[in-house]
mmCIF file of C-alpha atoms in Angstrom:
data_model
loop_
_atom_site.group_PDB
_atom_site.id
_atom_site.type_symbol
_atom_site.label_atom_id
_atom_site.label_comp_id
_atom_site.label_asym_id
_atom_site.label_seq_id
_atom_site.Cartn_x
_atom_site.Cartn_y
_atom_site.Cartn_z
ATOM 1 C CA MET A 218 79.117 -1.240 -81.401
ATOM 2 C CA LYS A 219 82.377 -1.769 -79.535
ATOM 3 C CA ILE A 220 82.887 -5.533 -79.358
ATOM 4 C CA LEU A 221 85.615 -7.511 -77.608
ATOM 5 C CA VAL A 222 86.558 -10.845 -79.231
ATOM 6 C CA VAL A 223 88.672 -13.103 -77.018
ATOM 7 C CA GLY A 224 90.505 -15.768 -78.978
ATOM 8 C CA ALA A 225 90.443 -13.623 -82.107
ATOM 9 C CA ALA A 226 93.440 -15.415 -83.638
ATOM 10 C CA GLY A 227 91.684 -18.799 -83.825
ATOM 11 C CA ASN A 228 89.568 -20.061 -86.708
ATOM 12 C CA ILE A 229 86.305 -19.070 -85.024
ATOM 13 C CA GLY A 230 87.668 -15.779 -83.750
ATOM 14 C CA GLN A 231 88.971 -14.749 -87.148
ATOM 15 C CA ALA A 232 85.658 -15.486 -88.837
ATOM 16 C CA VAL A 233 83.675 -13.670 -86.135
ATOM 17 C CA THR A 234 86.004 -10.662 -86.314
ATOM 18 C CA GLN A 235 85.720 -10.484 -90.095
ATOM 19 C CA LEU A 236 81.911 -10.630 -89.999
ATOM 20 C CA LEU A 237 81.577 -8.039 -87.245
ATOM 21 C CA LYS A 238 83.884 -5.628 -89.053
ATOM 22 C CA ALA A 239 81.927 -6.134 -92.273
ATOM 23 C CA GLU A 240 78.793 -5.200 -90.314
ATOM 24 C CA GLY A 241 80.458 -1.935 -89.297
ATOM 25 C CA HIS A 242 81.346 -2.713 -85.682
ATOM 26 C CA GLN A 243 84.514 -1.749 -83.850
ATOM 27 C CA VAL A 244 86.282 -4.996 -82.897
ATOM 28 C CA ILE A 245 88.988 -5.293 -80.251
ATOM 29 C CA GLN A 246 90.915 -8.503 -80.855
ATOM 30 C CA VAL A 247 92.212 -10.164 -77.699
ATOM 31 C CA GLY A 248 94.695 -12.977 -77.173
ATOM 32 C CA ARG A 249 97.296 -14.195 -74.720
ATOM 33 C CA THR A 250 100.268 -13.417 -76.966
ATOM 34 C CA ARG A 251 98.917 -11.288 -79.833
ATOM 35 C CA GLY A 252 96.069 -8.946 -80.573
ATOM 36 C CA ASP A 253 94.944 -5.382 -80.008
ATOM 37 C CA LEU A 254 94.863 -6.176 -76.293
ATOM 38 C CA LEU A 255 96.657 -8.952 -74.409
ATOM 39 C CA MET A 256 94.703 -10.780 -71.711
ATOM 40 C CA ASP A 257 94.900 -14.245 -70.195
ATOM 41 C CA ILE A 258 91.412 -15.326 -69.172
ATOM 42 C CA ARG A 259 92.924 -17.901 -66.823
ATOM 43 C CA ASP A 260 94.212 -15.007 -64.696
ATOM 44 C CA PRO A 261 91.620 -12.685 -63.069
ATOM 45 C CA ASN A 262 94.294 -10.010 -62.556
ATOM 46 C CA SER A 263 95.109 -10.040 -66.264
ATOM 47 C CA LEU A 264 91.417 -9.667 -67.067
ATOM 48 C CA GLN A 265 90.995 -6.798 -64.634
ATOM 49 C CA GLN A 266 94.037 -4.962 -65.982
ATOM 50 C CA GLY A 267 92.907 -5.459 -69.565
ATOM 51 C CA PHE A 268 89.396 -4.155 -68.967
ATOM 52 C CA ASN A 269 90.737 -1.239 -66.933
ATOM 53 C CA GLN A 270 92.801 -0.314 -69.976
ATOM 54 C CA LEU A 271 89.952 -0.856 -72.438
ATOM 55 C CA GLY A 272 86.975 0.619 -70.596
ATOM 56 C CA LYS A 273 83.332 0.012 -71.451
ATOM 57 C CA VAL A 274 82.217 -2.280 -74.279
ATOM 58 C CA ASP A 275 78.887 -3.208 -75.866
ATOM 59 C CA ALA A 276 79.550 -6.920 -76.308
ATOM 60 C CA ILE A 277 82.031 -9.608 -75.270
ATOM 61 C CA ILE A 278 82.646 -12.785 -77.255
ATOM 62 C CA ALA A 279 84.761 -15.720 -76.076
ATOM 63 C CA ALA A 280 85.869 -17.984 -78.931
ATOM 64 C CA MET A 281 88.568 -20.023 -77.261
ATOM 65 C CA GLY A 282 89.403 -22.595 -74.597
ATOM 66 C CA ASP A 283 91.623 -25.662 -74.482
ATOM 67 C CA VAL A 284 90.411 -29.102 -73.421
ATOM 68 C CA ALA A 285 92.242 -32.402 -73.144
ATOM 69 C CA PHE A 286 91.305 -35.261 -75.480
ATOM 70 C CA LYS A 287 92.331 -38.520 -73.817
ATOM 71 C CA PRO A 288 90.735 -41.814 -72.761
ATOM 72 C CA PHE A 289 89.075 -41.418 -69.365
ATOM 73 C CA ASP A 290 91.484 -43.797 -67.634
ATOM 74 C CA GLN A 291 94.434 -41.740 -68.872
ATOM 75 C CA LEU A 292 93.182 -38.300 -67.792
ATOM 76 C CA ASP A 293 95.335 -37.001 -64.948
ATOM 77 C CA GLN A 294 94.981 -33.941 -62.724
ATOM 78 C CA ALA A 295 97.029 -31.807 -65.104
ATOM 79 C CA ASP A 296 94.644 -32.641 -67.953
ATOM 80 C CA TRP A 297 91.584 -31.744 -65.884
ATOM 81 C CA GLN A 298 93.196 -28.549 -64.626
ATOM 82 C CA LYS A 299 94.061 -27.524 -68.189
ATOM 83 C CA SER A 300 90.437 -27.942 -69.271
ATOM 84 C CA ILE A 301 88.968 -26.306 -66.178
ATOM 85 C CA GLN A 302 91.328 -23.344 -65.988
ATOM 86 C CA SER A 303 91.169 -22.518 -69.693
ATOM 87 C CA LYS A 304 87.732 -23.268 -71.068
ATOM 88 C CA LEU A 305 85.521 -23.463 -67.972
ATOM 89 C CA LEU A 306 86.843 -21.188 -65.259
ATOM 90 C CA GLY A 307 88.442 -18.894 -67.818
ATOM 91 C CA GLN A 308 85.115 -18.122 -69.473
ATOM 92 C CA ILE A 309 83.356 -17.820 -66.111
ATOM 93 C CA GLN A 310 85.971 -15.316 -64.938
ATOM 94 C CA LEU A 311 85.572 -13.412 -68.201
ATOM 95 C CA VAL A 312 81.875 -13.032 -67.393
ATOM 96 C CA GLN A 313 82.521 -12.017 -63.782
ATOM 97 C CA VAL A 314 85.042 -9.325 -64.675
ATOM 98 C CA GLY A 315 83.730 -8.365 -68.095
ATOM 99 C CA SER A 316 80.134 -7.797 -66.986
ATOM 100 C CA GLN A 317 81.415 -4.931 -64.821
ATOM 101 C CA PHE A 318 82.601 -3.202 -68.000
ATOM 102 C CA LEU A 319 79.613 -4.114 -70.176
ATOM 103 C CA ASN A 320 77.248 -1.315 -71.130
ATOM 104 C CA ALA A 321 73.573 -1.556 -70.231
ATOM 105 C CA GLY A 322 71.800 -3.806 -72.715
ATOM 106 C CA GLY A 323 75.105 -5.370 -73.752
ATOM 107 C CA SER A 324 75.718 -9.039 -74.401
ATOM 108 C CA ILE A 325 78.214 -11.775 -73.608
ATOM 109 C CA THR A 326 78.635 -14.832 -75.836
ATOM 110 C CA LEU A 327 80.598 -17.886 -74.705
ATOM 111 C CA THR A 328 81.550 -21.077 -76.564
ATOM 112 C CA SER A 329 80.891 -24.735 -75.688
ATOM 113 C CA GLY A 330 80.600 -27.517 -78.284
ATOM 114 C CA ILE A 331 78.650 -30.448 -79.690
ATOM 115 C CA ILE A 332 80.400 -32.888 -77.328
ATOM 116 C CA ALA A 333 78.063 -31.672 -74.583
ATOM 117 C CA ASP A 334 75.296 -33.458 -76.528
ATOM 118 C CA VAL A 335 77.052 -36.231 -78.437
ATOM 119 C CA PRO A 336 79.750 -38.429 -76.846
ATOM 120 C CA VAL A 337 82.917 -38.825 -78.901
ATOM 121 C CA LYS A 338 86.098 -40.820 -78.565
ATOM 122 C CA ASP A 339 88.339 -39.469 -75.767
ATOM 123 C CA GLY A 340 85.843 -36.656 -75.138
ATOM 124 C CA VAL A 341 84.943 -37.033 -71.442
ATOM 125 C CA SER A 342 86.817 -33.900 -70.391
ATOM 126 C CA ALA A 343 85.350 -31.810 -73.216
ATOM 127 C CA ALA A 344 81.819 -33.093 -72.542
ATOM 128 C CA THR A 345 82.098 -32.242 -68.844
ATOM 129 C CA ILE A 346 83.399 -28.730 -69.458
ATOM 130 C CA ASN A 347 80.942 -27.921 -72.253
ATOM 131 C CA GLY A 348 77.970 -29.158 -70.258
ATOM 132 C CA ALA A 349 79.009 -27.152 -67.211
ATOM 133 C CA LEU A 350 79.344 -23.993 -69.278
ATOM 134 C CA GLU A 351 75.874 -24.365 -70.746
ATOM 135 C CA HIS A 352 74.323 -24.784 -67.300
ATOM 136 C CA PHE A 353 76.329 -21.794 -66.059
ATOM 137 C CA VAL A 354 74.944 -19.586 -68.837
ATOM 138 C CA ALA A 355 71.359 -20.657 -68.165
ATOM 139 C CA ALA A 356 71.776 -19.834 -64.466
ATOM 140 C CA VAL A 357 73.790 -16.624 -64.618
ATOM 141 C CA ALA A 358 71.432 -15.093 -67.204
ATOM 142 C CA ASN A 359 69.022 -14.553 -64.316
ATOM 143 C CA GLU A 360 71.585 -12.573 -62.311
ATOM 144 C CA LEU A 361 73.125 -10.163 -64.795
ATOM 145 C CA THR A 362 71.999 -6.587 -64.232
ATOM 146 C CA HIS A 363 71.250 -3.551 -66.419
ATOM 147 C CA GLN A 364 69.489 -5.667 -69.067
ATOM 148 C CA GLN A 365 72.714 -7.432 -69.943
ATOM 149 C CA ARG A 366 72.318 -10.733 -71.808
ATOM 150 C CA ILE A 367 74.397 -13.894 -72.090
ATOM 151 C CA ASN A 368 74.253 -16.850 -74.487
ATOM 152 C CA ILE A 369 76.573 -19.675 -75.467
ATOM 153 C CA VAL A 370 77.278 -21.030 -78.938
ATOM 154 C CA SER A 371 77.673 -24.798 -79.267
ATOM 155 C CA PRO A 372 79.285 -25.642 -82.631
ATOM 156 C CA THR A 373 80.042 -28.934 -84.277
ATOM 157 C CA VAL A 374 83.583 -29.445 -85.567
ATOM 158 C CA LEU A 375 84.757 -26.723 -87.942
ATOM 159 C CA THR A 376 85.314 -27.609 -91.575
ATOM 160 C CA GLU A 377 88.653 -25.812 -91.303
ATOM 161 C CA SER A 378 89.690 -27.990 -88.333
ATOM 162 C CA TYR A 379 88.279 -31.328 -89.442
ATOM 163 C CA THR A 380 91.590 -32.776 -90.659
ATOM 164 C CA ALA A 381 93.135 -32.286 -87.216
ATOM 165 C CA TYR A 382 90.113 -33.711 -85.344
ATOM 166 C CA ARG A 383 88.725 -36.294 -87.764
ATOM 167 C CA ASP A 384 89.683 -39.190 -85.473
ATOM 168 C CA TYR A 385 87.239 -37.850 -82.876
ATOM 169 C CA PHE A 386 84.467 -36.713 -85.232
ATOM 170 C CA ALA A 387 84.172 -39.455 -87.838
ATOM 171 C CA GLY A 388 80.832 -39.173 -89.620
ATOM 172 C CA PHE A 389 79.963 -35.758 -88.147
ATOM 173 C CA SER A 390 78.670 -32.915 -90.287
ATOM 174 C CA THR A 391 81.037 -29.957 -90.177
ATOM 175 C CA ILE A 392 80.319 -26.239 -90.190
ATOM 176 C CA ASP A 393 82.233 -23.561 -92.074
ATOM 177 C CA ALA A 394 83.705 -20.853 -89.852
ATOM 178 C CA ASP A 395 82.031 -18.044 -91.809
ATOM 179 C CA ILE A 396 78.629 -19.726 -91.397
ATOM 180 C CA LEU A 397 79.232 -20.303 -87.683
ATOM 181 C CA ALA A 398 80.166 -16.645 -87.237
ATOM 182 C CA LYS A 399 76.561 -15.689 -88.021
ATOM 183 C CA THR A 400 75.438 -17.450 -84.838
ATOM 184 C CA TYR A 401 77.702 -15.205 -82.785
ATOM 185 C CA LEU A 402 76.290 -12.182 -84.615
ATOM 186 C CA ARG A 403 72.781 -13.422 -83.794
ATOM 187 C CA SER A 404 73.713 -13.639 -80.111
ATOM 188 C CA VAL A 405 75.149 -10.117 -80.098
ATOM 189 C CA MET A 406 72.410 -8.386 -82.060
ATOM 190 C CA GLY A 407 69.351 -10.403 -80.992
ATOM 191 C CA ARG A 408 67.240 -10.580 -77.854
ATOM 192 C CA GLU A 409 67.860 -14.171 -76.742
ATOM 193 C CA ASN A 410 69.148 -14.665 -73.218
ATOM 194 C CA GLY A 411 70.418 -17.687 -71.297
ATOM 195 C CA ARG A 412 70.272 -19.870 -74.401
ATOM 196 C CA THR A 413 72.563 -22.472 -75.928
ATOM 197 C CA LEU A 414 72.652 -21.741 -79.666
ATOM 198 C CA LYS A 415 73.478 -25.031 -81.332
ATOM 199 C CA ALA A 416 75.258 -24.803 -84.681
ATOM 200 C CA PHE A 417 75.646 -28.400 -85.764
ATOM 201 C CA SER A 418 75.705 -27.944 -89.553
ATOM 202 C CA ASN A 419 75.842 -25.314 -92.279
ATOM 203 C CA ALA A 420 72.035 -25.249 -92.183
ATOM 204 C CA GLY A 421 72.271 -22.795 -89.281
ATOM 205 C CA ALA A 422 71.803 -22.600 -85.522
ATOM 206 C CA VAL A 423 68.857 -23.580 -83.366
#
């Protein structure tokens, strides 16, 4: 399969890319500043140009998106715009443009996070964005054509990132990136559609 991984340079993206290649798939690694193909998901024109250059694919995976971590009373418009433009609207635009270049029966996999389910310190922006994305996936799954599917992976904090985020996730179970990558593989190769695949520990996704 020809699979596009957006955010391939991040911890999740690297693990997903490694697993997909080990499974024998052709992986196109995408980023804003480095990768096989440069695209900025915040910019619909950049997405359109990138897909025009790439052509048809069998699967699209988004493993990226910035959100602001701040107390609610300190979040300003710039913080909200950062979260909306990158993680929320960026992934929505990726679906809108990318689905036009997705082969029949292909899949799209987005990324949210555990904060949609469990409040954390300074996590109002992240909770809002993650929750919106999960509702978007459930709704848009009914409108994709040509037997295309879409799911979203909701991970807990990565083991590899825990040191940087431990102040927000004290007491949380972590998940190793290589274990999490299997949930993305499940989304690509399975038959589930419109689902939030929750990966909250190394025990696996539900």
